[in-house]
Coordinates of C-alpha atoms and ligand atoms in Angstrom, one line a residue:
X1 CA 9.5 -16.9 -56.3
X2 CA 13.1 -16.8 -56.6
X3 CA 14.6 -15.0 -53.7
X4 CA 16.1 -11.4 -54.1
X5 CA 18.8 -9.7 -52.3
X6 CA 22.3 -8.8 -51.3
X7 CA 24.5 -11.2 -52.2
X8 CA 28.1 -9.9 -51.6
X9 CA 29.5 -6.5 -49.7
X10 CA 32.9 -4.8 -49.5
X11 CA 33.7 -2.0 -47.1
X12 CA 36.5 0.5 -48.4
X13 CA 37.7 3.0 -45.7
X14 CA 39.3 6.3 -46.0
X15 CA 42.9 5.9 -45.5
X16 CA 43.4 8.4 -42.7
X17 CA 42.6 8.0 -38.9
X18 CA 41.7 10.5 -36.4
X19 CA 41.5 9.6 -33.1
X20 CA 38.8 11.6 -31.4
X21 CA 39.3 10.9 -27.6
X22 CA 43.3 11.2 -27.8
X23 CA 43.6 14.0 -30.5
X24 CA 40.5 15.7 -31.0
X25 CA 39.1 16.3 -27.7
X26 CA 42.2 17.9 -26.1
X27 CA 42.5 20.1 -28.8
X28 CA 38.9 21.2 -28.3
X29 CA 39.2 21.3 -24.6
X30 CA 36.5 18.4 -24.0
X31 CA 36.6 15.9 -21.9
X32 CA 37.5 12.6 -23.8
X33 CA 34.3 10.6 -22.3
X34 CA 32.0 12.9 -24.3
X35 CA 33.2 10.7 -27.4
X36 CA 33.7 7.5 -25.9
X37 CA 30.8 7.5 -23.5
X38 CA 28.5 10.3 -25.2
X39 CA 28.8 9.8 -28.9
X40 CA 30.0 6.2 -28.3
X41 CA 33.0 7.0 -30.7
X42 CA 36.6 6.0 -30.5
X43 CA 37.9 7.7 -34.4
X44 CA 36.9 8.7 -37.3
X45 CA 37.8 7.7 -40.9
X46 CA 39.1 10.5 -43.1
X47 CA 39.9 10.4 -46.9
X48 CA 43.9 11.1 -47.7
X49 CA 44.5 13.6 -50.5
X50 CA 44.1 10.9 -53.2
X51 CA 41.0 10.0 -52.2
X52 CA 37.4 10.9 -52.7
X53 CA 33.8 9.5 -53.2
X54 CA 34.9 8.0 -56.7
X55 CA 38.1 6.5 -55.7
X56 CA 36.4 4.9 -52.4
X57 CA 33.4 3.9 -54.3
X58 CA 35.3 2.3 -57.3
X59 CA 37.9 0.7 -54.8
X60 CA 35.1 -0.9 -52.6
X61 CA 33.2 -2.0 -56.3
X62 CA 36.3 -3.4 -57.6
X63 CA 37.2 -5.4 -54.6
X64 CA 33.8 -6.9 -54.7
X65 CA 33.7 -7.7 -58.6
X66 CA 37.4 -9.3 -58.1
X67 CA 36.1 -11.4 -55.2
X68 CA 32.8 -12.6 -56.9
X69 CA 35.1 -13.2 -60.3
X70 CA 32.3 -10.4 -61.9
X71 CA 33.1 -8.9 -65.2
X72 CA 31.2 -5.7 -66.7
X73 CA 28.8 -8.0 -68.6
X74 CA 27.7 -9.1 -65.2
X75 CA 26.5 -5.9 -64.2
X76 CA 23.4 -4.3 -65.7
X77 CA 22.7 -1.6 -63.2
X78 CA 25.0 1.1 -61.1
X79 CA 23.4 3.2 -59.0
X80 CA 25.9 5.5 -56.4
X81 CA 24.2 7.0 -53.5
X82 CA 25.8 9.9 -52.0
X83 CA 25.5 13.1 -50.3
X84 CA 28.9 14.2 -51.3
X85 CA 28.2 14.6 -55.1
X86 CA 30.6 17.0 -56.9
X87 CA 28.2 17.0 -60.2
X88 CA 24.9 18.3 -60.7
X89 CA 24.7 16.6 -63.8
X90 CA 26.9 13.5 -64.5
X91 CA 26.0 10.8 -61.7
X92 CA 29.1 9.6 -59.9
X93 CA 28.1 6.0 -61.0
X94 CA 29.5 7.1 -64.5
X95 CA 32.9 8.1 -63.0
X96 CA 33.1 4.7 -61.1
X97 CA 32.1 2.7 -63.7
X98 CA 35.4 4.9 -65.9
X99 CA 37.6 3.6 -63.3
X100 CA 36.5 -0.2 -63.4
X101 CA 36.7 0.2 -67.0
X102 CA 40.2 0.9 -66.7
X103 CA 40.8 -2.6 -65.2
X104 CA 38.5 -4.7 -67.1
X105 CA 38.5 -6.0 -70.6
X106 CA 34.7 -5.2 -71.1
X107 CA 32.7 -2.1 -70.5
X108 CA 29.7 -1.1 -68.9
X109 CA 28.0 0.7 -72.3
X110 CA 25.1 -2.0 -71.4
X111 CA 24.4 -0.6 -67.7
X112 CA 21.9 1.7 -66.5
X113 CA 23.6 3.9 -64.3
X114 CA 22.1 6.4 -61.7
X115 CA 22.8 8.5 -58.7
X116 CA 20.4 8.6 -55.9
X117 CA 19.9 11.4 -53.5
X118 CA 18.1 11.5 -50.0
X119 CA 20.8 12.1 -47.5
X120 CA 21.7 8.9 -45.7
X121 CA 18.6 6.9 -46.7
X122 CA 19.7 6.9 -50.3
X123 CA 22.0 3.9 -49.9
X124 CA 18.7 1.7 -48.9
X125 CA 16.8 3.8 -51.7
X126 CA 19.3 2.2 -54.1
X127 CA 18.9 -1.3 -52.8
X128 CA 15.1 -1.0 -52.9
X129 CA 15.5 0.5 -56.7
X130 CA 17.7 -2.5 -57.4
X131 CA 15.4 -5.1 -55.8
X132 CA 12.4 -3.8 -57.9
X133 CA 14.3 -3.8 -60.9
X134 CA 15.1 -7.5 -60.5
X135 CA 11.7 -8.4 -59.4
X136 CA 10.0 -6.4 -62.4
X137 CA 12.3 -8.8 -64.5
X138 CA 14.2 -6.0 -66.4
X139 CA 17.5 -7.1 -65.1
X140 CA 18.3 -10.1 -68.2
X141 CA 19.8 -12.2 -65.4
X142 CA 22.3 -9.5 -64.8
X143 CA 23.0 -8.6 -61.0
X144 CA 22.8 -4.7 -59.6
X145 CA 25.8 -2.8 -58.2
X146 CA 25.1 -0.2 -55.5
X147 CA 27.4 1.8 -54.2
X148 CA 27.0 4.2 -50.9
X149 CA 29.8 6.5 -50.8
X150 CA 30.4 9.8 -48.7
X151 CA 32.7 12.1 -47.2
X152 CA 30.9 13.2 -44.0
X153 CA 33.1 16.3 -43.1
X154 CA 31.7 19.6 -41.5
X155 CA 32.7 22.9 -41.1
X156 CA 35.6 23.2 -38.4
X157 CA 34.0 24.5 -35.5
X158 CA 30.6 23.2 -36.3
X159 CA 29.1 20.7 -33.8
X160 CA 29.0 18.1 -36.7
X161 CA 32.8 18.1 -36.4
X162 CA 32.4 15.3 -33.7
X163 CA 30.8 12.9 -35.8
X164 CA 32.8 13.3 -39.4
X165 CA 33.7 10.1 -41.4
X166 CA 34.4 8.7 -44.9
X167 CA 34.0 5.5 -46.5
X168 CA 32.4 3.5 -49.4
X169 CA 30.1 0.2 -49.1
X170 CA 29.7 -1.8 -52.3
X171 CA 26.9 -3.8 -52.4
X172 CA 25.9 -6.7 -55.2
X173 CA 22.3 -7.1 -55.7
X174 CA 20.8 -10.3 -57.3
X175 CA 18.8 -13.2 -57.5
X176 CA 19.4 -16.1 -55.1
X177 CA 21.6 -13.9 -52.9
X178 CA 24.3 -15.3 -50.6
X179 CA 23.9 -12.4 -47.9
X180 CA 20.6 -11.5 -47.1
X181 CA 17.0 -11.7 -48.9
X182 CA 15.0 -8.6 -49.4
X183 CA 11.4 -8.2 -49.1
X184 CA 8.5 -6.1 -50.6
X185 CA 7.4 -5.3 -46.8
X186 CA 8.4 -1.7 -46.0
X187 CA 7.5 1.0 -43.7
X188 CA 8.2 4.6 -44.3
X189 CA 8.2 8.0 -42.1
X190 CA 8.6 11.0 -44.3
X191 CA 8.3 14.6 -43.9
X192 CA 9.7 18.1 -45.1
X193 CA 12.3 19.2 -42.8
X194 CA 15.1 21.4 -42.5
X195 CA 17.6 20.0 -40.1
X196 CA 20.1 19.2 -42.4
X197 CA 20.7 20.8 -45.8
X198 CA 23.8 21.2 -48.3
X199 CA 22.6 23.8 -50.9
X200 CA 25.5 23.7 -53.2
X201 CA 28.0 24.2 -50.3
X202 CA 31.0 21.9 -49.2
X203 CA 30.0 21.3 -45.9
X204 CA 26.4 20.9 -44.3
X205 CA 24.2 23.5 -42.6
X206 CA 22.9 21.3 -39.6
X207 CA 20.6 21.8 -36.5
X208 CA 22.3 19.0 -34.7
X209 CA 20.2 18.8 -32.0
X210 CA 17.0 19.3 -33.9
X211 CA 18.4 16.6 -36.4
X212 CA 18.3 13.9 -33.4
X213 CA 14.7 14.6 -32.5
X214 CA 13.9 14.0 -36.3
X215 CA 15.6 11.1 -36.7
X216 CA 13.5 9.4 -34.0
X217 CA 10.2 10.8 -34.9
X218 CA 10.8 9.6 -38.3
X219 CA 12.0 6.3 -37.2
X220 CA 8.9 5.8 -35.2
X221 CA 6.7 6.7 -37.9
X222 CA 8.3 4.1 -40.0
X223 CA 8.1 1.5 -37.5
X224 CA 4.5 1.8 -37.1
X225 CA 4.2 1.9 -40.9
X226 CA 6.0 -1.3 -41.2
X227 CA 3.8 -2.8 -38.5
X228 CA 1.0 -1.7 -40.5
X229 CA 2.1 -4.0 -43.6
X230 CA 4.4 -6.8 -41.9
X231 CA 2.5 -7.3 -38.7
X232 CA 3.3 -6.6 -35.1
X233 CA 7.1 -6.7 -34.4
X234 CA 8.2 -8.3 -30.8
X235 CA 11.6 -7.9 -29.4
X236 CA 12.5 -11.9 -30.1
X237 CA 11.8 -11.5 -34.0
X238 CA 15.3 -10.2 -34.9
X239 CA 18.7 -11.3 -34.1
X240 CA 20.1 -7.7 -34.8
X241 CA 18.6 -4.5 -35.9
X242 CA 20.9 -2.5 -37.8
X243 CA 20.1 1.2 -37.7
X244 CA 21.5 4.2 -39.4
X245 CA 24.7 5.3 -37.3
X246 CA 25.5 8.8 -37.6
X247 CA 27.0 8.2 -34.0
X248 CA 26.3 5.0 -32.0
X249 CA 25.0 7.6 -29.1
X250 CA 22.5 8.4 -31.6
X251 CA 21.3 4.4 -32.0
X252 CA 20.9 4.0 -28.4
X253 CA 18.3 6.5 -28.5
X254 CA 16.9 5.1 -31.3
X255 CA 16.9 1.2 -29.8
X256 CA 15.1 2.7 -26.8
X257 CA 12.3 3.9 -29.0
X258 CA 12.2 0.6 -30.7
X259 CA 12.4 -1.4 -27.7
X260 CA 9.3 0.8 -25.9
X261 CA 7.5 0.4 -29.3
X262 CA 7.6 -3.4 -29.5
X263 CA 7.5 -4.2 -25.7
X264 CA 4.0 -1.7 -25.3
X265 CA 1.4 -3.2 -23.7
X266 CA 3.3 -6.0 -21.9
X267 CA 4.3 -6.4 -18.5
X268 CA 7.2 -4.1 -18.8
X269 CA 5.1 -1.0 -19.8
X270 CA 2.7 -2.0 -16.9
X271 CA 5.3 -2.4 -14.1
X272 CA 6.8 0.7 -15.0
X273 CA 3.8 2.7 -15.6
X274 CA 3.3 1.7 -11.9
X275 CA 6.0 3.6 -11.1
X276 CA 5.2 6.9 -12.6
X277 CA 1.9 7.0 -11.8
X278 CA 0.1 6.2 -15.2
X279 CA 0.5 4.5 -18.5
X280 CA 3.2 6.9 -20.6
X281 CA 0.6 7.9 -22.9
X282 CA -0.4 11.6 -23.9
X283 CA -4.1 11.0 -23.2
X284 CA -3.1 10.2 -19.4
X285 CA -2.0 13.5 -18.9
X286 CA -3.5 17.1 -18.3
X287 CA -0.7 18.9 -20.3
X288 CA 1.9 18.2 -22.7
X289 CA 4.9 19.1 -20.3
X290 CA 3.5 16.8 -17.5
X291 CA 3.4 14.0 -20.1
X292 CA 7.0 15.0 -21.4
X293 CA 8.5 14.7 -18.0
X294 CA 6.5 11.3 -17.2
X295 CA 8.1 10.0 -20.7
X296 CA 11.5 11.1 -19.7
X297 CA 11.2 9.3 -16.3
X298 CA 9.4 6.1 -18.0
X299 CA 12.3 5.9 -20.5
X300 CA 15.2 6.2 -17.7
X301 CA 13.1 3.3 -15.9
X302 CA 13.1 1.1 -19.1
X303 CA 16.5 2.1 -19.9
X304 CA 17.7 0.6 -16.6
X305 CA 15.5 -2.7 -17.0
X306 CA 17.3 -6.0 -17.3
X307 CA 15.2 -7.0 -20.2
X308 CA 16.4 -3.9 -22.1
X309 CA 19.8 -4.3 -21.4
X310 CA 20.1 -7.9 -22.5
X311 CA 17.9 -6.8 -25.9
X312 CA 20.4 -4.0 -26.4
X313 CA 23.4 -6.4 -25.5
X314 CA 22.6 -9.0 -28.2
X315 CA 20.2 -7.1 -30.6
X316 CA 22.0 -3.5 -31.1
X317 CA 25.5 -3.1 -29.6
X318 CA 27.0 -5.5 -32.0
X319 CA 26.0 -3.4 -34.8
X320 CA 28.1 -0.4 -33.5
X321 CA 31.3 -2.2 -33.6
X322 CA 32.9 -0.6 -36.7
X323 CA 30.9 2.7 -36.6
X324 CA 32.8 3.2 -33.4
X325 CA 35.9 3.3 -35.2
X326 CA 34.9 5.1 -38.4
X327 CA 32.4 7.9 -37.7
X328 CA 29.8 8.6 -40.1
X329 CA 29.7 7.3 -43.5
X330 CA 26.1 9.1 -44.6
X331 CA 24.7 6.4 -47.0
X332 CA 27.2 3.8 -46.2
X333 CA 26.5 4.1 -42.4
X334 CA 23.4 1.5 -42.0
X335 CA 25.1 -0.6 -44.2
X336 CA 28.1 -0.8 -42.4
X337 CA 25.9 -1.6 -39.0
X338 CA 24.3 -4.6 -41.1
X339 CA 28.3 -5.9 -41.7
X340 CA 29.2 -5.2 -38.0
X341 CA 26.3 -7.5 -36.7
X342 CA 26.9 -10.3 -39.1
X343 CA 30.8 -9.9 -38.6
X344 CA 29.9 -10.3 -34.7
X345 CA 27.8 -13.3 -35.2
X346 CA 30.6 -15.0 -37.1
X347 CA 33.1 -14.5 -34.6
X348 CA 30.8 -15.9 -32.1
X349 CA 30.3 -18.9 -34.3
X350 CA 26.3 -18.0 -34.8
X351 CA 24.1 -19.8 -36.9
X352 CA 22.2 -17.5 -38.5
X353 CA 20.7 -18.8 -42.0
X354 CA 16.9 -18.1 -41.7
X355 CA 17.0 -15.6 -39.1
X356 CA 15.9 -11.9 -39.6
X357 CA 17.4 -8.4 -39.6
X358 CA 15.3 -5.5 -38.9
X359 CA 16.9 -2.6 -41.0
X360 CA 16.3 0.9 -39.8
X361 CA 17.4 3.5 -42.5
X362 CA 17.3 7.3 -42.1
X363 CA 18.0 10.4 -43.9
X364 CA 17.8 14.1 -43.0
X365 CA 15.5 16.0 -44.6
X366 CA 13.7 13.8 -43.8
X367 CA 12.6 10.1 -44.1
X368 CA 13.1 6.7 -42.3
X369 CA 12.6 3.2 -43.8
X370 CA 12.3 0.1 -41.5
X371 CA 12.2 -3.3 -43.4
X372 CA 13.2 -7.0 -42.7
X373 CA 15.9 -9.1 -44.1
X374 CA 16.1 -12.7 -44.1
X375 CA 19.9 -14.1 -43.8
X376 CA 21.0 -16.4 -46.3
X377 CA 23.0 -19.8 -46.1
X378 CA 25.9 -18.2 -47.5
X379 CA 26.3 -15.3 -45.1
X380 CA 29.3 -16.7 -43.2
X381 CA 31.2 -17.1 -46.2
X382 CA 30.5 -13.6 -47.6
X383 CA 31.4 -12.0 -44.0
X384 CA 34.3 -13.7 -43.7
X385 CA 36.0 -12.6 -46.8
X386 CA 35.8 -8.7 -45.5
X387 CA 39.1 -7.0 -44.7
X388 CA 37.5 -4.7 -42.6
X389 CA 39.7 -5.0 -39.7
X390 CA 43.2 -4.9 -41.5
X391 CA 42.0 -1.8 -43.2
X392 CA 41.1 0.1 -40.1
X393 CA 44.4 -1.1 -38.5
X394 CA 46.4 0.1 -41.3
X395 CA 44.9 3.7 -41.6
X396 CA 47.4 6.6 -40.9
X397 CA 46.7 8.2 -37.5
X398 CA 46.9 12.0 -37.9
X399 CA 48.2 14.6 -35.7
X400 CA 46.1 17.7 -34.8
X401 CA 48.3 19.6 -37.8
X402 CA 47.8 16.8 -40.3
X403 CA 44.1 17.1 -39.8
X404 CA 43.7 20.6 -40.3
X405 CA 45.5 20.2 -43.3
X406 CA 43.7 17.6 -45.3
X407 CA 40.5 19.2 -43.8
X408 CA 41.5 22.3 -45.5
X409 CA 42.4 20.3 -49.0
X410 CA 39.3 18.6 -48.6
X411 CA 37.3 21.6 -48.5
X412 CA 39.5 22.9 -51.6
X413 CA 41.3 25.8 -49.6
X414 CA 44.7 24.1 -50.8
X415 CA 46.1 22.7 -53.9
X416 CA 44.9 19.2 -53.9
X417 CA 48.3 18.3 -54.6
X418 CA 49.6 18.3 -50.6
X419 CA 51.2 15.6 -49.0
X420 CA 49.9 12.1 -49.2
X421 CA 50.3 10.5 -45.8
X422 CA 49.9 7.0 -46.9
X423 CA 51.2 5.1 -49.9
X424 CA 48.3 4.1 -52.1
X425 CA 48.8 0.3 -53.7
X426 CA 47.0 -1.2 -56.2
X427 CA 44.0 1.2 -55.7
X428 CA 41.9 3.9 -57.7
X429 CA 43.5 7.3 -56.6
X430 CA 42.2 11.0 -57.5
X431 CA 45.0 12.5 -59.5
X432 CA 43.4 15.7 -60.4
X433 CA 40.7 16.7 -62.8
X434 CA 40.9 15.0 -66.1
X435 CA 43.4 12.0 -64.7
X436 CA 40.7 10.9 -62.0
X437 CA 40.7 7.1 -61.2
X438 CA 44.2 6.2 -62.6
X439 CA 45.2 2.8 -60.7
X440 CA 48.6 3.2 -58.7
Ligands
CAA501 N1 31.0 12.4 -20.3 C1 29.8 11.6 -20.9 N2 28.9 12.1 -21.5 C2 29.0 13.1 -22.2 C3 30.0 13.9 -21.6 C4 31.2 13.6 -20.8 N3 32.1 14.3 -20.1 N4 29.9 15.0 -22.1 C5 28.7 15.1 -23.0 N5 28.2 13.9 -23.0 C6 27.1 13.4 -23.6 C7 26.3 14.1 -24.1 O1 25.4 14.2 -22.6 C8 25.4 14.0 -24.8 O2 24.5 12.7 -24.9 P1 22.9 12.7 -24.5 O3 22.8 13.5 -26.2 O4 22.7 11.3 -24.5 O5 22.7 13.9 -23.6 C9 26.5 13.3 -26.0 O6 27.5 13.1 -25.2 C10 27.0 14.5 -26.8 O7 27.1 16.0 -26.3 P2 26.4 17.0 -26.8 O8 25.2 16.9 -27.2 O9 26.9 18.1 -25.7 O10 27.7 17.0 -28.2 P3 27.5 18.3 -29.2 O11 27.0 19.6 -28.9 O12 28.8 18.1 -29.8 O13 26.4 17.7 -30.3 C11 25.7 16.5 -31.9 C12 26.5 16.5 -30.4 C13 24.2 17.1 -32.1 C14 25.1 15.0 -32.2 C15 26.3 17.2 -33.0 O14 27.8 16.4 -33.1 C16 26.1 17.1 -34.6 O15 25.4 18.0 -34.8 N6 26.6 16.3 -35.5 C17 25.9 16.1 -36.7 C18 24.3 16.0 -36.7 C19 24.2 14.6 -36.5 O16 24.9 13.5 -36.7 N7 22.7 14.3 -36.3 C20 22.0 12.9 -36.1 C21 20.5 13.1 -36.6 S1 20.8 13.4 -37.9 C22 21.2 12.1 -39.2 O17 21.5 10.9 -38.7 C23 22.0 12.2 -40.7 C24 23.2 12.4 -40.3 O18 23.8 11.2 -40.4 C25 23.7 13.5 -40.2

């Protein structure tokens, strides 16, 4: 059977940067180490006044199409995953296609366009849709374009303000892909939750602390469900484990949970169980409180083992490098984590072809998906083509006043025609309603 998966990826960051320990923390009267050590963030990306989910998505897609030498006729499906949509009827993919049609001779009249919504997991769901579409033989030789694009902004003063970000990831899903092969094996953890909502409002209503617990619970269920179809997961099975990264500190918690899961019933568990007096399982304790205390103690001990530290440093930490500099990109975030890991491998001359990734996606509301991907021969060439370092370095670094102004502008509190901090060059820009997407 021909392999189906991600052939190529492109990343487009918002053109502004907010230094979290240097600019944000002092204004909030907070210790900078809450950001660098606690949340694991150095900076967030923000959209300039001429950027939005359409321009960032179209710019990522255009760069991808140019690099791969594609024309509209090569694309049979465009799906945009976003939780920042501004239109409840017309999908964002139609706006993106409209932008792209300005620079190509052909158009996308033949392409099926849609929009996927399930908070941050929607990007992965769109990948799954594209995979199914190709596997079903409905693609007529064409590829799918999946674009995950978000402006992850929170109301000023909300706890979530610490974990903002903005950017887009465009992915080409094809037969015989260069980057990674997807498979039919997936595991889910899904429940009706109200930890993070955006009911027709610009900024989300979030119960931040609870959202962290919901993320962990759904991930654990997804891992168990994945094992029920793919067999037991062991720590050495995967070279990297890119997880949804609202902020790297969240992934530190998820990684510990995953590690505990994949090392259960091994000597690690037995050895640490001796120290807490019993196996860290609910049935070994008289009350829930005793179990919770023991589990906390156990997890702290586990975190301190060399075996965990080595696994975290090699399998998890490299997935977080880009996220530390850009913050949360919602639907794009797990795809940024994959790119970050593969970039790390390229920079360290690792030979990854045939090796596997354990990908953990999560969306509030809430659902997690765990699946495996097999790295393909052409991965290094694809990752080498990314210019993400240059994009990050070229961002305009905002002072506090700049931040307040741009935040208000994106909350439609000011005319969008405010000062531009950066000068767009050869990119789609938002130029006001009715003139969306003109290319400067
Ligand atoms: N030095 C070192 N560490 C410090 C510190 C210091 N001076 N001060 C605080 N910290 C640590 C804290 O101990 C904490 O770490 P632990 O959780 O490991 O204990 C961490 O820094 C954050 O500190 P707080 O919890 O005090 O920070 P906060 O009150 O600002 O809340 C948050 C953090 C709940 C994540 C909040 O930013 C938020 O609501 N974010 C939006 C929601 C979110 O991202 N949830 C994630 C799961 S849901 C999801 O994944 C979907 C999605 O994309 C939104």
